[in-house]
Coordinates of C-alpha atoms in Angstrom, one line a residue:
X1 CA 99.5 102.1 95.0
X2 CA 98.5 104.8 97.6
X3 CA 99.7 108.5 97.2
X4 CA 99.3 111.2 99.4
X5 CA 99.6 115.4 98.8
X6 CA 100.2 116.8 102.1
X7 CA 101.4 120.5 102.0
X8 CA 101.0 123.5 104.4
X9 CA 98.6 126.3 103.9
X10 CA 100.6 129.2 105.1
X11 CA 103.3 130.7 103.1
X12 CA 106.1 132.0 105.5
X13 CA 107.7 134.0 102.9
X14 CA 104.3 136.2 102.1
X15 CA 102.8 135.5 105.4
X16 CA 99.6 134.4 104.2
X17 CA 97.4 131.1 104.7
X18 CA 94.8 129.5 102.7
X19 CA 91.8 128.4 104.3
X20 CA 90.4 124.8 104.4
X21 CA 86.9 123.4 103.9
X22 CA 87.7 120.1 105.4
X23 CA 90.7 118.3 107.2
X24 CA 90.8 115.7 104.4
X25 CA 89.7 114.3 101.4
X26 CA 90.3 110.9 99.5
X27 CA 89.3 110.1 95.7
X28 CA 89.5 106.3 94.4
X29 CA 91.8 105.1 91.6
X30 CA 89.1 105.9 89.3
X31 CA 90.8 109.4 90.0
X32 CA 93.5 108.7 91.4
X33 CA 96.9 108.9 90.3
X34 CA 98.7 106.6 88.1
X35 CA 95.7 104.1 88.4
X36 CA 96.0 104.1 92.7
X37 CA 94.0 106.2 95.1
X38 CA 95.0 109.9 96.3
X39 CA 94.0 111.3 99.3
X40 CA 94.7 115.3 100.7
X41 CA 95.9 116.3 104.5
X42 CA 97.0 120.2 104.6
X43 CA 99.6 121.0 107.3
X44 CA 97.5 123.5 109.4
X45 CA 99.9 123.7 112.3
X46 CA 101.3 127.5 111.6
X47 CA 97.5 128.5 110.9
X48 CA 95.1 127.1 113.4
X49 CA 94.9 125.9 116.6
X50 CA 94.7 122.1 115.4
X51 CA 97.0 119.9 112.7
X52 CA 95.0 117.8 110.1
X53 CA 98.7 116.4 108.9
X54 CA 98.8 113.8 111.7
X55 CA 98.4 109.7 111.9
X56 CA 94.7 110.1 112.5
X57 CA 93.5 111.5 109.2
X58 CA 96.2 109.9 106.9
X59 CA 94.9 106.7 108.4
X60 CA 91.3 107.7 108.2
X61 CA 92.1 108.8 104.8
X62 CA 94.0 106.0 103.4
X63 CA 91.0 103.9 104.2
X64 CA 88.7 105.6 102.2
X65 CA 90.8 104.8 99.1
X66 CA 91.4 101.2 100.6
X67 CA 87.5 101.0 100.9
X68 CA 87.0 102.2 96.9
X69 CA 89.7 99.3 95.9
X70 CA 88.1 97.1 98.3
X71 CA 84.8 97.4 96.3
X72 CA 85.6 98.1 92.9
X73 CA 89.2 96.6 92.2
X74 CA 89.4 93.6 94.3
X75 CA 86.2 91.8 93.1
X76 CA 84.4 92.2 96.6
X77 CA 81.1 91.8 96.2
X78 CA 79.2 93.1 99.5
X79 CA 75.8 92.4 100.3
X80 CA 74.5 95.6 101.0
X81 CA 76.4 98.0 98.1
X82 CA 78.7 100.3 98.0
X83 CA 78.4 103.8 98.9
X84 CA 76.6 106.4 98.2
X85 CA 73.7 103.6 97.5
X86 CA 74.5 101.5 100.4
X87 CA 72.1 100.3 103.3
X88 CA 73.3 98.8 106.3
X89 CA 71.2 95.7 108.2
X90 CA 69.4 97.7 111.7
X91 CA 72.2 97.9 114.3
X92 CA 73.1 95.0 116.5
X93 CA 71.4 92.2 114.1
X94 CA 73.1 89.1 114.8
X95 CA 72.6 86.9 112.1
X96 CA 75.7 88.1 109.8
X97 CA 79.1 87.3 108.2
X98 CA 81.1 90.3 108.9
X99 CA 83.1 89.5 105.7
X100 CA 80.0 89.7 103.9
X101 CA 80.1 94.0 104.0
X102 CA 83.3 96.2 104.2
X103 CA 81.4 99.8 105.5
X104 CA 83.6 102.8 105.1
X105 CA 84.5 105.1 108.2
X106 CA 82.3 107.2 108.0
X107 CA 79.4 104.4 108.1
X108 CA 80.3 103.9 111.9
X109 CA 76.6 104.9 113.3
X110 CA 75.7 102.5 110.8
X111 CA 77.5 99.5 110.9
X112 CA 75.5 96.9 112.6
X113 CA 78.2 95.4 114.9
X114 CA 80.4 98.7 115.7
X115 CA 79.7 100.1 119.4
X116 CA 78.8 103.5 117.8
X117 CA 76.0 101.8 116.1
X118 CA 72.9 103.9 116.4
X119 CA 74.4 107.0 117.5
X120 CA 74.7 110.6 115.8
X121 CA 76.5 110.9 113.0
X122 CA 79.1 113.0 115.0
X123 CA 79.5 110.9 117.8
X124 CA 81.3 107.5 116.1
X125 CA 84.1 107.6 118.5
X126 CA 88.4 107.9 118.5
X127 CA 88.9 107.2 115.2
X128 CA 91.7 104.8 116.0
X129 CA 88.8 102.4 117.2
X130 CA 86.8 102.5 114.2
X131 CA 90.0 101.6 111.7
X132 CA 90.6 98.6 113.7
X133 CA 87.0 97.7 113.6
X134 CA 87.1 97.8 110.0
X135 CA 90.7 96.6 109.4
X136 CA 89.9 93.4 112.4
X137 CA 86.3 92.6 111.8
X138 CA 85.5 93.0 108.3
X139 CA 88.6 92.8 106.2
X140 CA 88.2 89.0 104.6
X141 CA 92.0 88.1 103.6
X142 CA 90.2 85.7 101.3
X143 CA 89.9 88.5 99.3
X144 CA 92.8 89.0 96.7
X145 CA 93.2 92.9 97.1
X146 CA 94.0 95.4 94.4
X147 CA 95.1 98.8 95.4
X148 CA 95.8 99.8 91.5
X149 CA 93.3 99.4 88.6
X150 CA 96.8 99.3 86.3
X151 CA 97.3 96.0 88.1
X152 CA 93.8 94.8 87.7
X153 CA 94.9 91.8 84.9
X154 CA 91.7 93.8 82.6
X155 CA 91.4 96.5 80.4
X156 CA 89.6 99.2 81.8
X157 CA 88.3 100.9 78.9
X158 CA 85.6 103.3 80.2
X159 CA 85.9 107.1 81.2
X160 CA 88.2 108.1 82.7
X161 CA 90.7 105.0 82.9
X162 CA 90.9 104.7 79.4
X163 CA 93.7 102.0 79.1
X164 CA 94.7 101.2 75.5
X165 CA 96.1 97.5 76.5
X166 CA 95.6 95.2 79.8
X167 CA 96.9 97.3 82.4
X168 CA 98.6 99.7 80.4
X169 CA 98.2 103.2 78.2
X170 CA 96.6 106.0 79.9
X171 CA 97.0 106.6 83.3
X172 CA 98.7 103.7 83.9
X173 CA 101.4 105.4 81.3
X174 CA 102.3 107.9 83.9
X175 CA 100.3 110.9 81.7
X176 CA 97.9 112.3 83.7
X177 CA 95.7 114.2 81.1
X178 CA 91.9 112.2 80.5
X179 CA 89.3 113.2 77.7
X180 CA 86.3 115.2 79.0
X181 CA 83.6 113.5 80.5
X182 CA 80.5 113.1 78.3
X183 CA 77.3 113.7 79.1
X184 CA 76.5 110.2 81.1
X185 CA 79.8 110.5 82.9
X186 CA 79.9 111.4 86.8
X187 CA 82.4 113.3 87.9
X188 CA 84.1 112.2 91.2
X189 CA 82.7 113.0 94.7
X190 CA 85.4 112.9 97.5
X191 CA 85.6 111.4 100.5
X192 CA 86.0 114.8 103.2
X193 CA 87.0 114.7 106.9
X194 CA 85.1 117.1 108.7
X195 CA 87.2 119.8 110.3
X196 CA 87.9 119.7 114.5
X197 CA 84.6 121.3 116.5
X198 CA 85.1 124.9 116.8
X199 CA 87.3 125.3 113.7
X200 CA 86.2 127.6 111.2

């Protein structure tokens, strides 16, 4: 219910590299891949002085699609939204449920009871700490979790699922290839992992 593309940005053969905006990215299953999540780690190891391919951002990664599941698949219902329209309670409030909010990682500065609460955006932390925040403190297994919206039990209908049958046609056919999006539809924003400090 999770894929991965992980590939290397140099060519050997013709000696050339592609550059990188970011050391990571993650779309949900909205567009993901066969109705699951897909997230992006290039193998930079040959190029640069730092490798994105590494436990670190495929963990970091595969939490951002296990936060858009989380939210829109598993029928969590948190009290403060879901990103991008989400507001955390001021940090260290102490009158919560932490089951009642699942943040994403990059809401670290924001989540009221994470130690990195409060701080600059850039400063959350080893990122090891802040997926076992997330994965200990607010992961509710009350919740029945879907990964796949092709194992949802509905018909999801709307652009760019488009499933002709519960949990089937589409996507969750294996074909790949979606209608345009209309006029009202958004088209996906990912999820990006900032590059190392002093990587260009």
């Amino acid at each position: 219910d999770f894929s991965f593309v992980i590939q290397p940005i140099r060519d050997d053969e013709m000696g050339l590299s592609t550059g990188i905006g970011a050391c990571g990215l993650a779309f949900g299953a909205d567009w993901g891949v066969a109705g699951g999540g897909w997230s992006w780690a290039p193998i930079t190891g040959k190029s640069a002085w730092f490798e994105c391919a590494k436990k670190g951002v495929f963990t970091h990664e595969w939490l951002h699609q296990v936060y858009y599941a989380y939210h829109h698949l598993s029928g969590f219902s948190g009290i403060y939204g879901t990103l991008p329209d989400s507001t955390l309670p001021p940090c260290e409030e102490d009158n919560w449920n932490p089951y009642k909010w699942f943040p994403d990682t990059h809401q670290c500065v924001e989540d009221p009871d994470f130690i990195s609460c409060g701080f600059e955006p850039d400063k959350c932390g080893d990122g090891d700490v802040i997926m076992e925040h997330i994965l200990s403190e607010h992961w509710d297994p009350a919740v029945l979790f879907v990964a796949n919206y092709c194992k949802n039990g509905i018909m999801d209908s709307g652009w760019p699922n488009y499933e002709t049958g519960i949990d089937t046609g589409g996507r969750c056919n294996g074909i790949d290839t979606i209608p345009s999006a209309g006029a009202g539809d958004q088209h996906p924003v990912p999820y990006v992992t900032e590059l190392p400090s002093g990587s260009s």
